[in-house]
Short mmCIF file of C-alpha atoms in Angstrom, two decimals:
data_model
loop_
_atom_site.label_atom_id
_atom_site.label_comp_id
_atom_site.label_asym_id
_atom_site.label_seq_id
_atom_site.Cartn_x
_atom_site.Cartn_y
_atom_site.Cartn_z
CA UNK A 2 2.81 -9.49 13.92
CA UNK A 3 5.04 -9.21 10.85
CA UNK A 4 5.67 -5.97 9.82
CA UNK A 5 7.79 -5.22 6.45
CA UNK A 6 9.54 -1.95 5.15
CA UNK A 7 7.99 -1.88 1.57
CA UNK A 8 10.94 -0.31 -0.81
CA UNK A 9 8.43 1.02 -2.98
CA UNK A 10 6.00 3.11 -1.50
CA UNK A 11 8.52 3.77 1.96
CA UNK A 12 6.04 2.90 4.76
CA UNK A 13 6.07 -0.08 7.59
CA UNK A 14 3.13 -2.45 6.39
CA UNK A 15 1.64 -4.80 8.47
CA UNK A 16 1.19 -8.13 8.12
CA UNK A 17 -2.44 -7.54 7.24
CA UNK A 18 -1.81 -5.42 4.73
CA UNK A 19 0.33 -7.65 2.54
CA UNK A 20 -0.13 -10.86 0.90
CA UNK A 21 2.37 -13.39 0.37
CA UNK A 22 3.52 -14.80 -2.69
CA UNK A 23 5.68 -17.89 -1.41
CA UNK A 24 9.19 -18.04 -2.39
CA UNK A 25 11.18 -15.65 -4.08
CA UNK A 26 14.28 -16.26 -6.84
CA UNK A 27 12.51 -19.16 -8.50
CA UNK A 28 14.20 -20.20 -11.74
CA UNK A 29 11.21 -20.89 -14.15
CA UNK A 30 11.52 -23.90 -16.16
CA UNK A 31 9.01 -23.92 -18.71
CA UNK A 32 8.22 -25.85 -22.17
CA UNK A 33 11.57 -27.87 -23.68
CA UNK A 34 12.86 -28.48 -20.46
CA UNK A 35 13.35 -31.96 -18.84
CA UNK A 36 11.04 -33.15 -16.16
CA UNK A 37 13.33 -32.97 -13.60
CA UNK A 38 13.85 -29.27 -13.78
CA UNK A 39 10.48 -28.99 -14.43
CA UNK A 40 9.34 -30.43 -11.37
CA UNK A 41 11.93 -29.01 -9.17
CA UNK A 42 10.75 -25.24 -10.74
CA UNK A 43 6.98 -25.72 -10.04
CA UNK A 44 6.95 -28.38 -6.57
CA UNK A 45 10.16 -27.66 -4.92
CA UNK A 46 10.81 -25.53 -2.41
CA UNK A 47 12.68 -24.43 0.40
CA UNK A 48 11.25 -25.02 4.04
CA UNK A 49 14.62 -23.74 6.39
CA UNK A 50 14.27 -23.34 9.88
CA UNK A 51 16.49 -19.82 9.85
CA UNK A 52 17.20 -17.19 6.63
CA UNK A 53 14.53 -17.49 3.76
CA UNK A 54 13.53 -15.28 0.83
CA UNK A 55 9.97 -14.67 0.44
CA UNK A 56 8.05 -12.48 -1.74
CA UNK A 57 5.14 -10.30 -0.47
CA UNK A 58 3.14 -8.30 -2.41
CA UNK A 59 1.83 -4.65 -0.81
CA UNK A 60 -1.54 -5.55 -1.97
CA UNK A 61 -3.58 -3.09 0.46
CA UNK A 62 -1.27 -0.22 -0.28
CA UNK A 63 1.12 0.76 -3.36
CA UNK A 64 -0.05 -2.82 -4.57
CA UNK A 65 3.33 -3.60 -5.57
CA UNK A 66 5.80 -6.93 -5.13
CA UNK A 67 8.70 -6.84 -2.77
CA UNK A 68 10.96 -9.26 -1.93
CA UNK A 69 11.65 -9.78 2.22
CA UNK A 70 14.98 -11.77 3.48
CA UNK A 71 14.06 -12.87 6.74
CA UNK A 72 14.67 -15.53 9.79
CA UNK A 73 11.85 -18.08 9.84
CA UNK A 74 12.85 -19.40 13.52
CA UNK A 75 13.00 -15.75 14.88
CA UNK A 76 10.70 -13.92 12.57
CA UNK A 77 13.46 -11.36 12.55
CA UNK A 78 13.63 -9.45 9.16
CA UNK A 79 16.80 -8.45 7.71
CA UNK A 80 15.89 -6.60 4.68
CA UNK A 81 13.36 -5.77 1.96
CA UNK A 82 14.16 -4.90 -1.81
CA UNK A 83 12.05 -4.75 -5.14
CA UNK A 84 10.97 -8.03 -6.58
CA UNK A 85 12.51 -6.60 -10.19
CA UNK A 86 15.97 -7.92 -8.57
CA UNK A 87 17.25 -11.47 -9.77
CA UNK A 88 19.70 -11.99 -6.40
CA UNK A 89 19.28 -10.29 -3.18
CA UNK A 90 21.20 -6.98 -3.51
CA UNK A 91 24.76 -6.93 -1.76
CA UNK A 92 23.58 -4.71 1.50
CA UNK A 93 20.94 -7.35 2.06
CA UNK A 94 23.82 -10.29 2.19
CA UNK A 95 25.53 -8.19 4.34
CA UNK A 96 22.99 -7.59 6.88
CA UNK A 97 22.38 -11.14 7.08
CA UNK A 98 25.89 -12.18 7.43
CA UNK A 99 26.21 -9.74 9.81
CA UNK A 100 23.28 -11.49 12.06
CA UNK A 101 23.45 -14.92 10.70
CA UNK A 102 27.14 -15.86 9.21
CA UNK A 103 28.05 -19.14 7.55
CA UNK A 104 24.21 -18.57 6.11
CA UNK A 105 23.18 -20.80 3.24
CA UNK A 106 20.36 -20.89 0.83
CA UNK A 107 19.99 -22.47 -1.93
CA UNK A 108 22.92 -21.69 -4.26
CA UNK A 109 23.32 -18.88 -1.74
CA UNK A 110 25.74 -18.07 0.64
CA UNK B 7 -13.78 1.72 34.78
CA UNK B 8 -14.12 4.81 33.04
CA UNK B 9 -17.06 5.49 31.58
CA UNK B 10 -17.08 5.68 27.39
CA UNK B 11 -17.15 9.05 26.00
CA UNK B 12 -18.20 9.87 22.37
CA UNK B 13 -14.73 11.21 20.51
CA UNK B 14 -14.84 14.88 19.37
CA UNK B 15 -14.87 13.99 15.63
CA UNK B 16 -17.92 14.16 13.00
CA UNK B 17 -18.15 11.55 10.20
CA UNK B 18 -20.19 12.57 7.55
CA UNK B 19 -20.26 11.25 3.88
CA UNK B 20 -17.80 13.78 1.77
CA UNK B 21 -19.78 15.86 -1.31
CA UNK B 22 -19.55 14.39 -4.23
CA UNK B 23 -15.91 13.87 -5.61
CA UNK B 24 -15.05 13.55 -9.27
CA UNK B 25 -12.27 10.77 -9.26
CA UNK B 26 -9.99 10.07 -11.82
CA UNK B 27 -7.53 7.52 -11.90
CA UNK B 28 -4.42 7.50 -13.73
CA UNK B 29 -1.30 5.55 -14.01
CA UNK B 30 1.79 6.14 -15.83
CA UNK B 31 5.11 7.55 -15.33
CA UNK B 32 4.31 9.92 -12.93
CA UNK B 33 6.83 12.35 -14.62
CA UNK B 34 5.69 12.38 -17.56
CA UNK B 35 2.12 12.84 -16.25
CA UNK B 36 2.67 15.92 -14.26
CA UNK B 37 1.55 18.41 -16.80
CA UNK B 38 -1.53 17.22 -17.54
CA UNK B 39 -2.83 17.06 -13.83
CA UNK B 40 -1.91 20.13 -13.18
CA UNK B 41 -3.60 21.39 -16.21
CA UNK B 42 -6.41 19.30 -15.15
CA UNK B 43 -6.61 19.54 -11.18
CA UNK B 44 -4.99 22.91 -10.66
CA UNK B 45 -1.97 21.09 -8.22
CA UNK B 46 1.10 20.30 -7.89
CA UNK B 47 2.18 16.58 -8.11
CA UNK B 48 2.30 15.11 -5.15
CA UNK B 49 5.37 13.57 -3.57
CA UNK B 50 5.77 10.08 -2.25
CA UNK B 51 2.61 9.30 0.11
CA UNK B 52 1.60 12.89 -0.24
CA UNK B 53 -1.66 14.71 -1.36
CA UNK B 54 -2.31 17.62 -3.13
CA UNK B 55 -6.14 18.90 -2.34
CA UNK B 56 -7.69 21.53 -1.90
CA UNK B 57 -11.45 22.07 -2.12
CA UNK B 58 -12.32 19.45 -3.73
CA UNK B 59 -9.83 19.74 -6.26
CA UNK B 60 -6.47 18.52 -6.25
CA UNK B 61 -3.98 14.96 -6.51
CA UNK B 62 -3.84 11.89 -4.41
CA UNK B 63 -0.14 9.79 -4.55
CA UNK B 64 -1.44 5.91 -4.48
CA UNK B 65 1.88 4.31 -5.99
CA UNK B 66 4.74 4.66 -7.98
CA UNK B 67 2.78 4.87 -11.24
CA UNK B 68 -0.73 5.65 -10.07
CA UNK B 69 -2.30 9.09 -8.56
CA UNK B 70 -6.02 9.69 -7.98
CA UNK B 71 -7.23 12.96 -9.43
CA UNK B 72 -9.34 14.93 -7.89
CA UNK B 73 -12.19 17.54 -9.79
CA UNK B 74 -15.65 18.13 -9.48
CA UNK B 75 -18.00 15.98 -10.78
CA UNK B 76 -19.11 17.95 -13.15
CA UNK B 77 -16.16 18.19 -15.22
CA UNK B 78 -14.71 14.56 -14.91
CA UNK B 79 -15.92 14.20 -18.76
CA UNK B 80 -13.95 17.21 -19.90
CA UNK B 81 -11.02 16.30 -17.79
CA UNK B 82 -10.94 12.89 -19.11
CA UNK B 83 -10.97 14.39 -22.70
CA UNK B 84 -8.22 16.51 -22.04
CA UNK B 85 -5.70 14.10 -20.36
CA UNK B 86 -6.44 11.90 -23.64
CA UNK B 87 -5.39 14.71 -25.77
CA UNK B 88 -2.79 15.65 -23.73
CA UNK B 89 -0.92 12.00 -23.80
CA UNK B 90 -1.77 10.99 -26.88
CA UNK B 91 0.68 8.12 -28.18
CA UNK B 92 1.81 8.02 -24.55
CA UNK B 93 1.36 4.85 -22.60
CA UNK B 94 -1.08 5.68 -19.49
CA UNK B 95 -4.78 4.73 -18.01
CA UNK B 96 -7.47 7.08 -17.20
CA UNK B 97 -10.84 5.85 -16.02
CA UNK B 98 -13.41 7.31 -14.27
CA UNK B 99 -13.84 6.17 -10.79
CA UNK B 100 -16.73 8.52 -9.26
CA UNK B 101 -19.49 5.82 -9.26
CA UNK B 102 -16.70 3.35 -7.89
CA UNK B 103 -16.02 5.04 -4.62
CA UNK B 104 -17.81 6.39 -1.87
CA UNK B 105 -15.97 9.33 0.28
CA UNK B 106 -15.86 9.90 3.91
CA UNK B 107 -15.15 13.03 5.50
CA UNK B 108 -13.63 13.01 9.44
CA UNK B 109 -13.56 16.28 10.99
CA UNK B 110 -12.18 16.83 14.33
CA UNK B 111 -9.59 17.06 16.99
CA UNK B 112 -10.21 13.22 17.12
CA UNK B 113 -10.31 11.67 13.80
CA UNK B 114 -6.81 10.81 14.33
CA UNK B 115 -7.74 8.52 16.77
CA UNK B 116 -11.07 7.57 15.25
CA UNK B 117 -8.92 5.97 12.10
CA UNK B 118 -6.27 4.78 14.21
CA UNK B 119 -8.64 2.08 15.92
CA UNK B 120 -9.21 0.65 12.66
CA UNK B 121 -6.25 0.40 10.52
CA UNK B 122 -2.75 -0.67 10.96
CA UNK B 123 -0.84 2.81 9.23
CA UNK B 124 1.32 4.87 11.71
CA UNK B 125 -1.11 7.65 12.49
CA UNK B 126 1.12 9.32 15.08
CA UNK B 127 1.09 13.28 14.24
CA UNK B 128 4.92 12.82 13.28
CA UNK B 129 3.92 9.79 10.92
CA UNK B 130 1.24 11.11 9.56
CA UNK B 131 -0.08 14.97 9.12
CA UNK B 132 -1.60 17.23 6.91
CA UNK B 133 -1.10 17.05 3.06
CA UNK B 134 -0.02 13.11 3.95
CA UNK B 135 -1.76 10.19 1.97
CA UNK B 136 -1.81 6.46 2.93
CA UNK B 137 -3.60 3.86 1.64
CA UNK B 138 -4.04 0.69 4.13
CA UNK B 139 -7.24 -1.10 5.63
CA UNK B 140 -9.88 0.20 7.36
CA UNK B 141 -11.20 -2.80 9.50
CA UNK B 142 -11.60 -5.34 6.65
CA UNK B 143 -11.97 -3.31 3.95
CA UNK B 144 -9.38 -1.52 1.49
CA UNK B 145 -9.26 2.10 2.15
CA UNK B 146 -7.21 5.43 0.83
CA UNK B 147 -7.63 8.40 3.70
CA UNK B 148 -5.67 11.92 3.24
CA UNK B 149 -5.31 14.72 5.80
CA UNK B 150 -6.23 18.17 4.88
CA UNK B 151 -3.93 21.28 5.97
CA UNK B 152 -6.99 21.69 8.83
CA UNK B 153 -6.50 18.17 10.24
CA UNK B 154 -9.90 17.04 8.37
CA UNK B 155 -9.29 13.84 7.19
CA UNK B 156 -10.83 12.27 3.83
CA UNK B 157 -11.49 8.71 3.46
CA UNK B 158 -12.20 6.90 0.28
CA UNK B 159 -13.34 3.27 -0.01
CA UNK B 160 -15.17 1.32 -2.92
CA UNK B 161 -18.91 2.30 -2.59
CA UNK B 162 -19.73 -1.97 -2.91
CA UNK B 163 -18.79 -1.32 0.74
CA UNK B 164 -19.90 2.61 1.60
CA UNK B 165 -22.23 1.79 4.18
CA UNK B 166 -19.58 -1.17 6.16
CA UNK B 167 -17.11 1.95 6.31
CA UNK B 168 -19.51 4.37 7.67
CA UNK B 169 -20.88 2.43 10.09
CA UNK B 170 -17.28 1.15 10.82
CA UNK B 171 -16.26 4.85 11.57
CA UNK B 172 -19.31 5.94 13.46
CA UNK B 173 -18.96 2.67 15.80
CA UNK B 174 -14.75 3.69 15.97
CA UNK B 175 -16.23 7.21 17.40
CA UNK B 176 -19.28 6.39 19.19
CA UNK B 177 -16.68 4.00 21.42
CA UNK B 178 -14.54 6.56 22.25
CA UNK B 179 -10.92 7.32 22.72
CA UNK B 180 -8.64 4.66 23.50
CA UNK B 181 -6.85 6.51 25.83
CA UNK B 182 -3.34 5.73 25.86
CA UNK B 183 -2.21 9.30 26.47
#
């Protein structure tokens, strides 16, 4: 079972106790933009086989939104930090060079 | 195979709670509960009851008042006052919520059958708040200095939680010790 630290409210929830909101740092590209962006904001998305940002929400506890960096292939977690961030913090990064280096994601790295 | 024994732990439907609850800056909000509740404000995950009376921690901008029932009306009317201009929610929850009382040596392990929270005594002990699942159904417990724990659900599913706990009890202890 997946289990994730939630940086709000400080406890281990389980996998049960969380619902997940797909994946996280999404640019949104709304009216005036071309279709291109458009489509790539609401249809494309990342399916890696290794590091991925996701975003969970607490929803049987604090009910808040947290953001989970994480290993798809191992399920191995590498860090959890408030949705209200627009990159993954710099300790987060670390950690998952530290596990995974030469990582990519994205525009990530 | 041993044979099943019946935990030492009573579940029993609590007396009637007043329930308040209010979000905000939880700062700014500690006057007026303790004005209202008689208690402290709670820390992270923590509680603050006592008979009855007292505060509940359920996020970073929401705590569940507790007063009796009696005076949830004047309570409400004085937290209005009190943050007047000031951006916050009160509602009345009462009639929303059914309470469960667990009292016992074993309603540690009675509540640790059903949901996935760390219940072990260093986890989890008195004046500690979580709120989690109880089988399939959203739940908030507390632990009281005693080791009496309190369990609050939505009443749309009062009687699935009480029959959940007396069929977590009536099956005995898991016995991993």
């Amino acid at each position: 079972m997946l289990t994730l630290h939630c940086p709000h409210c400080g406890t281990l929830a389980a996998e049960t106790e969380l619902t997940a909101g797909g994946e996280a740092h999404l640019k949104r590209f709304g009216p005036g933009s071309d279709d291109d962006s458009f489509e790539g904001y609401l249809f494309m998305r990342e399916n890696p086989k290794g590091v991925h940002f996701e975003r969970w929400r607490h929803s049987y506890g604090c009910g808040k939104w947290f953001i989970a960096a994480r290993c798809t292939a191992t399920l191995e977690v590498f860090g959890t930090y408030p949705a209200q961030s627009s990159a993954p913090p710099q300790h987060i990064r670390d950690a998952i060079t530290a596990r995974r280096p030469g990582w990519g994601w994205r525009d990530l790295a | 195979m041993a044979e099943a024994r019946a935990m030492d732990v009573v579940v029993a439907p609590a007396a009637p709670l007043g329930m308040i609850t209010l979000r905000g800056d939880l700062a700014a909000l500690a006057p007026v509960c303790a004005a209202v509740t008689g208690a402290a404000m709670p820390g992270v995950r923590k509680a603050e009851v006592s008979g009855g009376r007292g505060i509940v921690w359920m996020s970073s901008d929401e705590v569940l008042l507790l007063v009796a029932p009696a005076d949830v009306a004047g309570a409400l009317a004085q937290i209005g006052t009190a943050l007047a201009g000031q951006h916050h929610l009160a509602v009345d929850v009462s009639d929303a919520r059914a309470a469960f009382t667990l009292t016992g040596p074993a309603a540690r392990e009675a509540l640790g059958k059903l949901t996935p929270t760390d219940l072990r005594p260093t986890a989890f002990g008195p004046g500690d708040a979580r709120r989690s699942h109880l089988g399939q159904v959203a739940a908030a417990f507390w632990m009281a200095q005693g080791g009496a724990v309190t369990v609050v659900c939505f009443r749309s599913v009062a009687d699935y939680m009480l029959e959940l706990l007396r069929v977590s009890v009536a099956a005995g202890p898991v016995g991993y010790a």
